[in-house]
CSV table of C-alpha atoms in Angstrom, one decimal:
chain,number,residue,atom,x,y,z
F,1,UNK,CA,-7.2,-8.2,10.9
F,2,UNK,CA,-8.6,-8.2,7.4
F,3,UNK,CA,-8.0,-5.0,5.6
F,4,UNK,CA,-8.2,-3.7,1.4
F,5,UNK,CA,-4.8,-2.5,0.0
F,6,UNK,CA,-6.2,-0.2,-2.7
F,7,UNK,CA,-4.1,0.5,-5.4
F,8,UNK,CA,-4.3,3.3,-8.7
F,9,UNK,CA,-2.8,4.4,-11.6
F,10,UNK,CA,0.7,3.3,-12.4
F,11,UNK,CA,0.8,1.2,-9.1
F,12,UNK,CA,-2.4,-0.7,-10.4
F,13,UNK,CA,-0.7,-0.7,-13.6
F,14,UNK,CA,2.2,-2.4,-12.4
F,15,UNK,CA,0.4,-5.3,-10.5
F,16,UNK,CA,-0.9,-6.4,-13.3
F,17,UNK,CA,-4.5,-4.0,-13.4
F,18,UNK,CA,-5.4,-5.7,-10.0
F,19,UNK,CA,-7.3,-3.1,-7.8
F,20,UNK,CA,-7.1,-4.3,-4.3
F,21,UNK,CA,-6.4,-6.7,-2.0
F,22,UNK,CA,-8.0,-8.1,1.2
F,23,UNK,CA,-4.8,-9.4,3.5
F,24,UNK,CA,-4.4,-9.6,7.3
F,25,UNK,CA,-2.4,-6.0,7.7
F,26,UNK,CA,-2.4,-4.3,11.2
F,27,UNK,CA,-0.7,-1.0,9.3
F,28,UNK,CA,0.3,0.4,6.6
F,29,UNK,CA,4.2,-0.7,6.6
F,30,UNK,CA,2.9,-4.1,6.6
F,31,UNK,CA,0.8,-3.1,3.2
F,32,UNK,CA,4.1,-1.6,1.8
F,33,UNK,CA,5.6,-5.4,2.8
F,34,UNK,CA,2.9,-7.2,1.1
F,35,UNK,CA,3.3,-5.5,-2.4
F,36,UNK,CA,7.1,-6.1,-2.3
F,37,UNK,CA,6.6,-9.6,-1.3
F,38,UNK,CA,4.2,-10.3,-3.9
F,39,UNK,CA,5.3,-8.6,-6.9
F,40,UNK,CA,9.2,-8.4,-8.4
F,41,UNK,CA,10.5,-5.2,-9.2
F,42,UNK,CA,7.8,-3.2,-7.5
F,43,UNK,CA,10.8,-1.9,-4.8
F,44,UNK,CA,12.3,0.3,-7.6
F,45,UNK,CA,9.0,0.9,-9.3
F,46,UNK,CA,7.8,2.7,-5.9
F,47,UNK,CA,11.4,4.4,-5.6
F,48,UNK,CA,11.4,6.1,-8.6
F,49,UNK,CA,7.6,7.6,-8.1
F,50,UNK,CA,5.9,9.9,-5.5
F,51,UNK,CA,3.1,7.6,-4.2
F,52,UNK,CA,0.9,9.0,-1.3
F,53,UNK,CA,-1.0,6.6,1.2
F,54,UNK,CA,-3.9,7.0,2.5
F,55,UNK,CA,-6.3,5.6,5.1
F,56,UNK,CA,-9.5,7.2,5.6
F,57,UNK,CA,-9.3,10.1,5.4
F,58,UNK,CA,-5.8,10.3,6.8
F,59,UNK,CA,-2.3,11.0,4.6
F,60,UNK,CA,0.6,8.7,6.3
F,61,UNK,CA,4.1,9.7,6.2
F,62,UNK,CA,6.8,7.8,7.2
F,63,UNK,CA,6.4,8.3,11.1
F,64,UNK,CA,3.1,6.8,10.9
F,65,UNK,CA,3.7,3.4,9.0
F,66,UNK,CA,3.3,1.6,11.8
F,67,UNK,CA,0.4,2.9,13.4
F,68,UNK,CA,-2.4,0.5,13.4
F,69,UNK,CA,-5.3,0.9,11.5
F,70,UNK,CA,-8.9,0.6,10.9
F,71,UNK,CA,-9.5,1.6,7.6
F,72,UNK,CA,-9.2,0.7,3.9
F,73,UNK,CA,-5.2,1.6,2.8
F,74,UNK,CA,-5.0,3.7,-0.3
């Protein structure tokens, strides 16, 4: 399903000033996949910062990357 990957600050920075991104996602690993596949470089970029992601309302952590969701991914 069609979901925005948000992005901010230095990650926005990064891919090029682009804010978001509407791609077929069902969670938030697949997001992480989509970045990585799309941009060179951004694996070390987001190793050597502290990036939290959100959806909704909703802070995910590593256990819940591949949870599906309904929401907007921050």
């Amino acid at each position: 399903m069609k979901r925005k990957i948000k992005l901010y600050g230095k990650l926005r920075k990064f891919c090029g000033g682009q804010a978001s991104f509407d791609v077929d996602i069902n969670n938030t690993a697949e997001a992480i996949s989509f970045l990585v596949a799309n941009f060179k470089g951004i694996r070390q970029h987001m190793a050597d910062q502290y990036y939290v992601i959100k959806t909704g309302q909703r802070v995910c952590n590593y256990d819940t990357l591949k949870m599906s969701v309904s929401n907007d991914i921050q």
